[in-house]
Coordinates of C-alpha atoms in Angstrom, one line a residue:
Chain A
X1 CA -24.1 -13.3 29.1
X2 CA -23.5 -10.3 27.0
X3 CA -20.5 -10.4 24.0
X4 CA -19.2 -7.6 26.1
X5 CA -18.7 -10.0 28.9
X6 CA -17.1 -12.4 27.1
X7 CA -14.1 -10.3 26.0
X8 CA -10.7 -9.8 26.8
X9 CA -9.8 -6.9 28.8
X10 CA -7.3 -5.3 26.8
X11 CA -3.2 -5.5 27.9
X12 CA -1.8 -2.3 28.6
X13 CA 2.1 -1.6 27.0
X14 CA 3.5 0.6 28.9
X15 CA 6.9 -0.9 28.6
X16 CA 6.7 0.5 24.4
X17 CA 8.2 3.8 24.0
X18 CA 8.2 5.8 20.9
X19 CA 12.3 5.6 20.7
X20 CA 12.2 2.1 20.4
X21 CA 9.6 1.6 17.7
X22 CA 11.7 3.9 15.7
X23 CA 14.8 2.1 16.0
X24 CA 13.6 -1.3 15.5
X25 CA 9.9 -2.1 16.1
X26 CA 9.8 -6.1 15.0
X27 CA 10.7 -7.1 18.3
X28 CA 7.5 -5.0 20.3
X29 CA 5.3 -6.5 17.5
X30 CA 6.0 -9.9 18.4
X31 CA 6.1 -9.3 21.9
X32 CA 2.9 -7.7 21.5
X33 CA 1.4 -10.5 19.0
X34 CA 2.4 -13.1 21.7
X35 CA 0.4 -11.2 24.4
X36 CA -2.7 -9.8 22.7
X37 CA -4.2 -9.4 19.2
X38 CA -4.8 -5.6 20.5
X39 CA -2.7 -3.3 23.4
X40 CA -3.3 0.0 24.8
X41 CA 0.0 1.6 24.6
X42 CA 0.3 5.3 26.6
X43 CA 3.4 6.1 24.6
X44 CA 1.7 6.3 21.2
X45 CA -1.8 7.1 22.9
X46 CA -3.8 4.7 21.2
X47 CA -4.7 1.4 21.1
X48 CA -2.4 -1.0 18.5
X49 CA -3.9 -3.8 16.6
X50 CA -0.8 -6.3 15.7
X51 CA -2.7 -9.7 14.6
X52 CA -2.9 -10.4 10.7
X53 CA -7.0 -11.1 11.3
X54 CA -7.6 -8.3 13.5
X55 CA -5.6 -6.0 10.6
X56 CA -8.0 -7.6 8.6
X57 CA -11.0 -7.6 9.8
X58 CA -10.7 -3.4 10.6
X59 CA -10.1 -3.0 7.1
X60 CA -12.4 -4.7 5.9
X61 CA -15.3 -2.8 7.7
X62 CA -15.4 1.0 7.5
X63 CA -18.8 1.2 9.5
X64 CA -17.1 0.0 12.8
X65 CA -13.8 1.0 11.9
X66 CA -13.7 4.6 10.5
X67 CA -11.2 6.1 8.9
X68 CA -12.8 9.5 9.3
X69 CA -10.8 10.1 12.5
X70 CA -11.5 12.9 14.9
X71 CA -8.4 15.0 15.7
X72 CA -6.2 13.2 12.9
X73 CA -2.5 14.1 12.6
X74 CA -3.2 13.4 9.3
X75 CA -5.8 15.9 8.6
X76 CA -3.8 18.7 10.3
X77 CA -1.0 17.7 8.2
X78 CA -2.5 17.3 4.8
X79 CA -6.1 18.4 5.5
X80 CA -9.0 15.9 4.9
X81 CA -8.3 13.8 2.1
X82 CA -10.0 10.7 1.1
X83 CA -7.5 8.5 2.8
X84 CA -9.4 9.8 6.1
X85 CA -13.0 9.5 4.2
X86 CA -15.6 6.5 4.7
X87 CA -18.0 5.8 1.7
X88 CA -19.7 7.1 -0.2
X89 CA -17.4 10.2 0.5
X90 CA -14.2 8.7 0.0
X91 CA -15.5 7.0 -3.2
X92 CA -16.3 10.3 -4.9
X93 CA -12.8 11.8 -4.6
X94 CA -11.5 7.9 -5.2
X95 CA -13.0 7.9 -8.6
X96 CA -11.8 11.7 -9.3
X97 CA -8.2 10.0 -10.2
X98 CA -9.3 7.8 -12.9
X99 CA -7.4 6.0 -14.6
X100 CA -4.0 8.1 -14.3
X101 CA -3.0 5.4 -12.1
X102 CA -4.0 2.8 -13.1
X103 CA -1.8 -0.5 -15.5
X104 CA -3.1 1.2 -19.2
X105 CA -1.9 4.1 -18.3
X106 CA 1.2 2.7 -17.0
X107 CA 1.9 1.0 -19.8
X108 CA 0.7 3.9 -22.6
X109 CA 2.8 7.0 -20.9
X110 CA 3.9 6.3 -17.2
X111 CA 6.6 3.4 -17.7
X112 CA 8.8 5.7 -20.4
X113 CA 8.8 8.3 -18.1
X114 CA 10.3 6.2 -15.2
X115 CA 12.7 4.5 -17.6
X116 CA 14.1 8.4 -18.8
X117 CA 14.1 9.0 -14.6
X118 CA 15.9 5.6 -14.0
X119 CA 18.6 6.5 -16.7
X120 CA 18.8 9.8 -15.6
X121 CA 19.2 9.1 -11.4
X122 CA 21.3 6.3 -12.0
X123 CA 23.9 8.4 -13.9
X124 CA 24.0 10.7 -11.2
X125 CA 24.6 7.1 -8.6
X126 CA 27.5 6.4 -11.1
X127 CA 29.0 9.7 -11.2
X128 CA 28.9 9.7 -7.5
X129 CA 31.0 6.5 -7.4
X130 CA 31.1 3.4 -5.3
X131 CA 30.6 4.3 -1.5
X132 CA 27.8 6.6 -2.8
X133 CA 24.5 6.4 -0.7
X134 CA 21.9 4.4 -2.7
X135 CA 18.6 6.4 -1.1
X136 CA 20.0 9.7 -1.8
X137 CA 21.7 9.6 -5.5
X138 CA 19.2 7.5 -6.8
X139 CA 16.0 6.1 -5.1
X140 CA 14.6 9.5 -3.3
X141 CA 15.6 11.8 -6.8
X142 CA 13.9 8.7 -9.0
X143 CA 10.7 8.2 -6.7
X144 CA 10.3 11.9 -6.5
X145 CA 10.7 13.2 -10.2
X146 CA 8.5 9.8 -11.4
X147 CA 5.6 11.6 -8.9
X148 CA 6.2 14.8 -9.7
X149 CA 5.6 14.2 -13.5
X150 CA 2.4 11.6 -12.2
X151 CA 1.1 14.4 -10.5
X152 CA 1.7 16.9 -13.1
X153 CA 3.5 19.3 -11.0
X154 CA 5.1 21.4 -13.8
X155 CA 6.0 24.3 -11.5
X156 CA 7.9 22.7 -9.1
X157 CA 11.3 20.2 -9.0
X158 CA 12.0 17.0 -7.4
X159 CA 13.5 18.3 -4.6
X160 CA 10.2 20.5 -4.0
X161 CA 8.4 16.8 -3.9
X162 CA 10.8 15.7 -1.4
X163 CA 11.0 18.2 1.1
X164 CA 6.8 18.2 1.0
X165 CA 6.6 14.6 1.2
X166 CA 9.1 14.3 4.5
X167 CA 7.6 17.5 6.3
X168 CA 4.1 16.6 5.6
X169 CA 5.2 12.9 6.6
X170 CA 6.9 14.1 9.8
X171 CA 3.6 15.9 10.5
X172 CA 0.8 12.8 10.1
X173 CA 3.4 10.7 12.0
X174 CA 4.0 13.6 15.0
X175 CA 2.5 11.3 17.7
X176 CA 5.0 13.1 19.9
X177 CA 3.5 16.5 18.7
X178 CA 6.9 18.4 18.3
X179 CA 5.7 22.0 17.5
X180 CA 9.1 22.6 15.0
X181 CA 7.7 19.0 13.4
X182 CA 4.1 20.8 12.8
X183 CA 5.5 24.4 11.6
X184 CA 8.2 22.6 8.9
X185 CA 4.7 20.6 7.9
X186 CA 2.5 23.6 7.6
X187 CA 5.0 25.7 5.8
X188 CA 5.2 23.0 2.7
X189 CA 1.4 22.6 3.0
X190 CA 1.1 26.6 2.4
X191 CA 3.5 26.2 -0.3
X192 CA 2.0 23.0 -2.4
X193 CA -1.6 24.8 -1.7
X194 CA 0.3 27.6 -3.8
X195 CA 1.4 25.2 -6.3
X196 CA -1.4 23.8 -6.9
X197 CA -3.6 27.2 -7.4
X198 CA -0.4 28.3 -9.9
X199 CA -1.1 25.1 -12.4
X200 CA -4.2 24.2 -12.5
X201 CA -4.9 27.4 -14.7
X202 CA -1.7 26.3 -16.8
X203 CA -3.3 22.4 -16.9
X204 CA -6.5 23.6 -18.7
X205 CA -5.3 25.5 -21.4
X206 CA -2.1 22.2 -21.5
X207 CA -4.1 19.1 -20.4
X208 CA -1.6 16.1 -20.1
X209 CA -2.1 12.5 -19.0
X210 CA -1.2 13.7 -15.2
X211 CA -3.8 13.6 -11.9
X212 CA -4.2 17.2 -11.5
X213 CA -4.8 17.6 -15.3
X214 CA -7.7 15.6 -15.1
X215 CA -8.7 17.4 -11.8
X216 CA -8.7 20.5 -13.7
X217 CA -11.9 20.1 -15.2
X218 CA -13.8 18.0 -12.5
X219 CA -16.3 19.3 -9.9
X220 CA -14.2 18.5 -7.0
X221 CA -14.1 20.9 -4.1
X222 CA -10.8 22.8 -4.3
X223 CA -10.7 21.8 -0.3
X224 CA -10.6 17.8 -1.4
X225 CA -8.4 18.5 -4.6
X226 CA -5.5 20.1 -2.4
X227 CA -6.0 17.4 0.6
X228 CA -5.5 14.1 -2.2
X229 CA -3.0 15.7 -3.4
X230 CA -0.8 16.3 -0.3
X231 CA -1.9 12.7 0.5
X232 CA -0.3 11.9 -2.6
X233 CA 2.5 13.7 -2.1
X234 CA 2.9 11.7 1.2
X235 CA 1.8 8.3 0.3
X236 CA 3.5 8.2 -2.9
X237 CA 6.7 9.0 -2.8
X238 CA 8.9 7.7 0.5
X239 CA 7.2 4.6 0.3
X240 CA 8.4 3.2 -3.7
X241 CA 12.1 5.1 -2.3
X242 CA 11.9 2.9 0.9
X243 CA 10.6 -0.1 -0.7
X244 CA 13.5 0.3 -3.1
X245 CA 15.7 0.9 -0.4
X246 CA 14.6 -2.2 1.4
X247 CA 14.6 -4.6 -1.4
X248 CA 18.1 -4.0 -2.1
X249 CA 19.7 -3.7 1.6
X250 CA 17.6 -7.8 1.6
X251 CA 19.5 -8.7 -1.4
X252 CA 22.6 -7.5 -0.5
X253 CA 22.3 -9.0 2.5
X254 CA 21.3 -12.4 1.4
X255 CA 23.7 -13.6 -0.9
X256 CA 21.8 -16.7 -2.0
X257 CA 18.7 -15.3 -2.9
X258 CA 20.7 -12.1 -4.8
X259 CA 22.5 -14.8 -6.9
X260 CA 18.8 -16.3 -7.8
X261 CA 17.3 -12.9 -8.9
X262 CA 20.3 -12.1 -10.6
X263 CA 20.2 -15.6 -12.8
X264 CA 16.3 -15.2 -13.2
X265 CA 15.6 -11.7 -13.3
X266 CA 11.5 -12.3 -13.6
X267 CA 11.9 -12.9 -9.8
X268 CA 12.1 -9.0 -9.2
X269 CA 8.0 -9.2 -8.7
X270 CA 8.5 -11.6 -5.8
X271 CA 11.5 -9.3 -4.5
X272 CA 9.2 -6.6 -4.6
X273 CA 6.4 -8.2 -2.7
X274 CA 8.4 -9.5 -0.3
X275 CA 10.2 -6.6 0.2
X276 CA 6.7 -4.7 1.1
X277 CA 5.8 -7.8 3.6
X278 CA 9.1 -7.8 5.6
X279 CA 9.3 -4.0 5.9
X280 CA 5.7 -2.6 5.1
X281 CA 6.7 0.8 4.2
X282 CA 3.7 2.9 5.8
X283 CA 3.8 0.6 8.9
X284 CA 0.9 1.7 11.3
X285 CA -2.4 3.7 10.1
X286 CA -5.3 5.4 12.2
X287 CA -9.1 3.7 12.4
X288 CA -11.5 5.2 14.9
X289 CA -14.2 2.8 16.7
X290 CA -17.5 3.8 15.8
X291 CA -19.5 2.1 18.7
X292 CA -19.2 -0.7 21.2
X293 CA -17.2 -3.6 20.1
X294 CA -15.3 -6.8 20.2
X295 CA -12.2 -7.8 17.9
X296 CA -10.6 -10.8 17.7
X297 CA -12.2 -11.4 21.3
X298 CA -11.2 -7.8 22.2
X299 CA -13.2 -5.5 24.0
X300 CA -12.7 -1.7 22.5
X301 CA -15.4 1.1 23.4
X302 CA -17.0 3.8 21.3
X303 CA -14.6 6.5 20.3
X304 CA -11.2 4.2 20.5
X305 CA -8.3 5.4 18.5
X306 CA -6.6 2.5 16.9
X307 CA -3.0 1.9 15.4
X308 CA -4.0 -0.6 12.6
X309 CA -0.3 -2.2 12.9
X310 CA 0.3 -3.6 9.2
X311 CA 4.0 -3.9 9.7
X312 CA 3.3 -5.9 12.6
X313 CA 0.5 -8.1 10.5
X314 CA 2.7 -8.8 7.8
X315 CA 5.1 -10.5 10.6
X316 CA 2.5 -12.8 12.2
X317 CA 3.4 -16.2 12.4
X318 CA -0.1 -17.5 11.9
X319 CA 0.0 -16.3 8.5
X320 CA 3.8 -16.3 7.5
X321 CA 6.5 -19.5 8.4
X322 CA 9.5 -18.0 10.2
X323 CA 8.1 -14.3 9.3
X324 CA 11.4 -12.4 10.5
X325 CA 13.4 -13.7 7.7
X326 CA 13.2 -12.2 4.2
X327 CA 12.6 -15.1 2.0
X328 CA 11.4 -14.2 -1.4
X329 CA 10.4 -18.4 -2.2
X330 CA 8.2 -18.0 1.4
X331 CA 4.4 -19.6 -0.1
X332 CA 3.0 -16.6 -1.9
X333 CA 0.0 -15.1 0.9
X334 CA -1.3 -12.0 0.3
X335 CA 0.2 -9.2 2.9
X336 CA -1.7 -6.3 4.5
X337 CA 1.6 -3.6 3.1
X338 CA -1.1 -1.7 0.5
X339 CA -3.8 -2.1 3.0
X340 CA -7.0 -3.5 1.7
X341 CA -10.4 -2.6 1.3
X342 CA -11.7 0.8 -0.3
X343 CA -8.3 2.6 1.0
X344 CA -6.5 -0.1 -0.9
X345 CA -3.5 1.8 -2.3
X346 CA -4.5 3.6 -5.0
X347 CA -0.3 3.6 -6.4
X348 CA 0.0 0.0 -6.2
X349 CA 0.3 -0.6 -9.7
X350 CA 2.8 2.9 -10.1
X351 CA 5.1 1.2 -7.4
X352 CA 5.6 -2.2 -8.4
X353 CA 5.9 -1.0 -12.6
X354 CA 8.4 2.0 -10.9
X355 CA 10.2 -0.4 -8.6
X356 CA 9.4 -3.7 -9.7
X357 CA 10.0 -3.4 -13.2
X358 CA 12.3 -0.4 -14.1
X359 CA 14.5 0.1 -11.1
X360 CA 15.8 -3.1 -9.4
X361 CA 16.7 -4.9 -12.8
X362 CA 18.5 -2.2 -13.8
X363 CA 20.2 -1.2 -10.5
X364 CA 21.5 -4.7 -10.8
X365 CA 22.0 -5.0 -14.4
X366 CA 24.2 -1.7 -14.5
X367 CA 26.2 -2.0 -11.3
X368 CA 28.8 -5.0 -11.1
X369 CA 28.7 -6.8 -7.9
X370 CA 26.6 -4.2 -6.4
X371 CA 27.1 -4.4 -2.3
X372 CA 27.3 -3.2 1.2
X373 CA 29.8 -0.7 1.8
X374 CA 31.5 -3.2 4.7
X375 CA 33.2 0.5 6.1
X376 CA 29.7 2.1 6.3
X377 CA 26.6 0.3 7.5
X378 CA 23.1 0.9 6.5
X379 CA 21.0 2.1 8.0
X380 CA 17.2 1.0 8.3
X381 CA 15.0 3.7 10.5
X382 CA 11.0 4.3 11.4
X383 CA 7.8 2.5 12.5
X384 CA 4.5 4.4 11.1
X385 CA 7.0 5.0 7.7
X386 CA 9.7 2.7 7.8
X387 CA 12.6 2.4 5.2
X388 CA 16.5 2.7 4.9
X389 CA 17.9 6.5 5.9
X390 CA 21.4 5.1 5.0
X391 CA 22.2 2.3 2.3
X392 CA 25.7 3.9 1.2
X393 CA 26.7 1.1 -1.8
X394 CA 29.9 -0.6 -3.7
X395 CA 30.2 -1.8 -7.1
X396 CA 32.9 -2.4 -9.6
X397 CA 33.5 -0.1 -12.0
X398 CA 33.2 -1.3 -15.7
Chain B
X1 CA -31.6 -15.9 -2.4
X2 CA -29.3 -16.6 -4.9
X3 CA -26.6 -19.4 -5.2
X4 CA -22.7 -19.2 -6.0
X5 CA -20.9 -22.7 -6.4
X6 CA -17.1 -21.9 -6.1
X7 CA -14.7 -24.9 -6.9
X8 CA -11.7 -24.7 -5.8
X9 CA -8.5 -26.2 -7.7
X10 CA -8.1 -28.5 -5.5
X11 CA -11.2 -30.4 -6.1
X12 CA -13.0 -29.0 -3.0
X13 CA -16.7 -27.1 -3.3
X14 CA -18.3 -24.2 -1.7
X15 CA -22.1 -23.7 -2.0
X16 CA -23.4 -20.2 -1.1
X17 CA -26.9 -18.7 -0.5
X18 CA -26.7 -15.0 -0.2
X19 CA -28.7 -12.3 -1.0
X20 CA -29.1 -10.9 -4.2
X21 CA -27.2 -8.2 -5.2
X22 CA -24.0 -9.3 -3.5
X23 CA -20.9 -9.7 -5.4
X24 CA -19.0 -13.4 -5.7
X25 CA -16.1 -11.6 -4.5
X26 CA -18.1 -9.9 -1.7
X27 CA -19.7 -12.9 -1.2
X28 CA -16.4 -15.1 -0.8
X29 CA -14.8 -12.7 1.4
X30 CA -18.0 -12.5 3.7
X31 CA -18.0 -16.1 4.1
X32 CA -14.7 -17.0 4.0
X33 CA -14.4 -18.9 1.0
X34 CA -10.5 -19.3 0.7
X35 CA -9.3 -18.7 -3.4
X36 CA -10.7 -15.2 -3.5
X37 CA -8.5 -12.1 -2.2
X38 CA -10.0 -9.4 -3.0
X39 CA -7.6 -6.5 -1.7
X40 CA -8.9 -3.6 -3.0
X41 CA -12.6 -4.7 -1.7
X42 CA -14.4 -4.3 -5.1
X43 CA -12.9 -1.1 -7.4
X44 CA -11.8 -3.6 -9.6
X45 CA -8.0 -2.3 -8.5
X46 CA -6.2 -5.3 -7.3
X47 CA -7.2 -8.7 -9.6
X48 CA -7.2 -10.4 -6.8
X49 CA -10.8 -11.6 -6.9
X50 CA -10.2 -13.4 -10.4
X51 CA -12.5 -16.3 -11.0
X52 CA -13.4 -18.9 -13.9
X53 CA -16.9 -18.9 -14.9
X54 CA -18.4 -21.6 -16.4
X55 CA -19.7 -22.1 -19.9
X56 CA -23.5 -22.3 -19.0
X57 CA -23.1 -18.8 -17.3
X58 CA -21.0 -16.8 -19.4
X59 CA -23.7 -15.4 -21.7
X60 CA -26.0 -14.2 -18.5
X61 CA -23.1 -12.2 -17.4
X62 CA -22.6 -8.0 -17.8
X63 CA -20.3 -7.0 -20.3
X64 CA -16.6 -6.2 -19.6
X65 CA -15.9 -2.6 -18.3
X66 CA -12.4 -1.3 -19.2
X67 CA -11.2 -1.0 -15.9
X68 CA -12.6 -4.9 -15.5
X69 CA -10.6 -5.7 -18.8
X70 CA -7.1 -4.5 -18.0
X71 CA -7.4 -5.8 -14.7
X72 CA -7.9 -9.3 -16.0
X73 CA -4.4 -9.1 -17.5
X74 CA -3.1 -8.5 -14.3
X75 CA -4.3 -11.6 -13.3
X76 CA -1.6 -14.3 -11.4
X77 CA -3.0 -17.0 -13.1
X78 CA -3.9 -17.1 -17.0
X79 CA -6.8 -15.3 -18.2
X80 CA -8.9 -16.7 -20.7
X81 CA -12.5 -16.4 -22.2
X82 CA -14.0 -17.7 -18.9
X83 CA -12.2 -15.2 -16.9
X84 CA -13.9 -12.3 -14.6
X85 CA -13.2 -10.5 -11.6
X86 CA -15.5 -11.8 -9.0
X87 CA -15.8 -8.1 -7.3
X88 CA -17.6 -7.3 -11.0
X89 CA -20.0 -10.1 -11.2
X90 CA -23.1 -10.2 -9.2
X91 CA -25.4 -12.6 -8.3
X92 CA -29.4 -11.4 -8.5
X93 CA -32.0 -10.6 -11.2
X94 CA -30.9 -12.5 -14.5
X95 CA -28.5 -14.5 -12.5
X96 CA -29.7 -16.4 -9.5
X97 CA -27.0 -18.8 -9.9
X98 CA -24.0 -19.1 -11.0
X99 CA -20.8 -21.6 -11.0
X100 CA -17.2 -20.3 -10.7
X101 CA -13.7 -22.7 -11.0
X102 CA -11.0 -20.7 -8.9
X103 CA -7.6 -20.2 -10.0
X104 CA -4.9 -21.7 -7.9
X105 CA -3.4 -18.6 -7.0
X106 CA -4.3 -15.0 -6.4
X107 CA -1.0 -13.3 -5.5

């Protein structure tokens, strides 16, 4: 009997729509997880992988699993970065970052720079006053001006980094294929093309510490060099906002936990990786099936387009007790939310030193009883990027 | 072939025969060696992978690279002078065995 034989036919969901996963997807994952490792759904167009192993196992091998997908959203969005790359070509334009990324550098020039953002957004939070929106005054500014400086974009403003991010975000995530979605995405990919072919001239004769300063110089295609940096743009920006975003809506919404971070503030770590479990920021990523095969007792053919559910991983029960609750004392296990493999996220270190370390102890250190505006609810939005489009906040004014 | 003892903190062993040329972290992760992570699958990116080696090894072992070194102070458990990234450590010519204690936790 051939493995082919011996497989599952894969369950179709037809009952998922795309409305749904963007209100609150948790409850199709677990359906899903229940019912299958692995579902064809029509609404998305693509097979979705929920299970923690199956997650697993695709990432874990880029020969069967490709990431070099044919007709990605992605690479219309952003054009063909190394995020869409298999070895050894993703490896080159990995290693052309360095170490701009990585905890030296961090340490040496990154973290003063986040602290001077921190200071700076949160005065603009505090001037806004209590019923302010916590995403807007603070998280999206502070996550966008921290990459912006990262990145070494010299000629453009946070707000530049924003709009690019969302519409360039909205575009790799257009499974609906809105053409107003794709023209706002190709406008802001024109105009960071533009901004990148305006510094990089400026970045040789001024080299700093940032990504595209030490691009300058490197024999990278310009092609690659402008496609990792729109990726960049994308992936590194919404995701420490909404992780931010998360963490606090959890806290503020779990009274008993808040008052243990808040008496033992080297629990922000845990916070933060919990955070990143519960709500996986980039929730659902693309893998293409390179031939004939079987996962997790799965039959998928040549040429499948996979939805490599994360945010539905991070959930599974076989992995995580009870994981619907946020619980930041949950046994430490190590979650799929920065994927894993050679696409491992390259910002890992950036986000938890940005989030981890600068923002949520002093969100809570500088805001008296921080809390839920009880007169305007949060909001929490999304399923490929998921995060908080609302958190309007209280405090006590000192 | 070459041979990786892990020992886990909990007293348990794991005796591997792979091929030479293949990582401990590689190795772990292909066999399913629970105690090694290995997230970033071998840029030396995630300290996940962290191992103990012991004594009788240490000197047969490649020198530290700097990405290797300040990864090891991101480690979840302590470093100290035994401490390596498994994902930087591989088994082969000059080493056809080695003996690693694992840390309790990774994450």
């Amino acid at each position: 009997m051939s493995v082919q034989a011996e497989a599952r036919p894969v369950p179709t969901a037809d009952w998922v729509t795309i409305e749904d996963l963007h209100r609150d997807p948790f409850p199709i994952y677990r359906r899903m997880r229940e019912e299958a490792p692995v579902h064809w759904v029509p609404a998305v167009n693509r097979y979705m992988v929920t299970s923690y192993e199956a997650c697993h196992i695709i990432e874990n091998d880029q020969e069967i699993y490709s990431a070099n997908e044919t007709n990605s959203l992605m690479k219309r969005a952003m054009g063909h970065s190394m995020l869409r790359k298999d070895d050894p070509e993703h490896d080159v334009d990995r290693k052309s970052y360095g170490s701009v990324l990585r905890p030296k550098a961090i340490k040496e020039t990154w973290n003063a720079i986040f602290q001077a953002n921190s200071d700076k957004y949160l005065a603009r939070l505090k001037a806004a006053g209590p019923g302010a929106d916590l995403i807007w005054e603070y998280a999206a500014p502070y996550a966008a001006e921290n990459l912006r400086l990262i990145m070494g974009f010299h000629n453009a403003t946070q707000e530049d980094l924003q709009r690019w991010s969302q519409t360039m975000i909205n575009g790799t995530g257009n499974y609906a294929d809105d053409p107003e979605v794709w023209a706002a995405s190709e406008k802001s990919y024109n105009e960071v093309d533009d901004a990148i072919d305006e510094i990089l001239p400026y970045l040789l004769k001024n080299p700093d510490n940032s990504l595209l300063s030490g691009l300058a110089g490197m024999p990278i295609p310009m092609e690659a060099i402008r496609a990792n940096m729109k990726m960049t743009i994308g992936g590194g920006l919404n995701e420490p906002r909404d992780v931010l975003g998360v963490a606090v809506w959890a806290l503020l919404s779990n009274p008993e936990q808040l008052a243990q971070v808040l008496a033992d503030p080297s629990l922000f770590p845990a916070v933060f990786e919990e955070s990143v479990r519960w709500v996986a920021p980039i929730g659902m990523y693309p893998r293409e099936v390179t031939r004939d095969t079987v996962l997790e007792g799965m039959a998928l053919p040549r040429g499948a387009r996979l939805g490599v559910v994360v945010g539905a991983a991070n959930r599974d029960p076989k992995v995580f007790e009870d994981p619907e609750v946020f619980d930041i004392n949950r046994p430490k296990k190590p979650h799929l939310a920065f994927g894993g493999g050679n696409h491992y996220c390259a910002g890992a270190w950036v986000a938890k030193a940005s989030v981890a370390g600068i923002a949520l102890p002093q969100l809570f250190a500088e805001l008296p009883s921080l809390r839920l505006d009880p007169g305007h609810p949060a909001v929490d939005a999304g399923w490929v990027f998921r995060g908080m489009t609302e958190l309007p906040v209280l405090w006590d004014r000192k | 072939m070459a041979k990786i003892t892990f020992n886990h903190a909990g007293g348990d062993v794991d005796v591997l025969e792979v091929e030479p040329g293949t990582s401990l972290m590689r190795a772990a992760v292909t066999n399913g060696v629970a105690g090694i992570v290995g997230e970033c699958g071998g840029q030396a990116m995630c300290a996940t992978c962290h191992v103990y080696v012991r004594e009788e090894y240490l000197d047969a072992l490649p020198e530290i690279s700097d990405d290797e070194d300040e990864m090891l102070d991101c480690t979840v458990e302590e470093r100290t002078d035994r401490s390596r990234l498994g994902c930087q450590v591989t088994v082969g010519e000059g080493l056809d065995a080695v003996e690693v204690d694992l840390p309790e936790s990774q994450v």
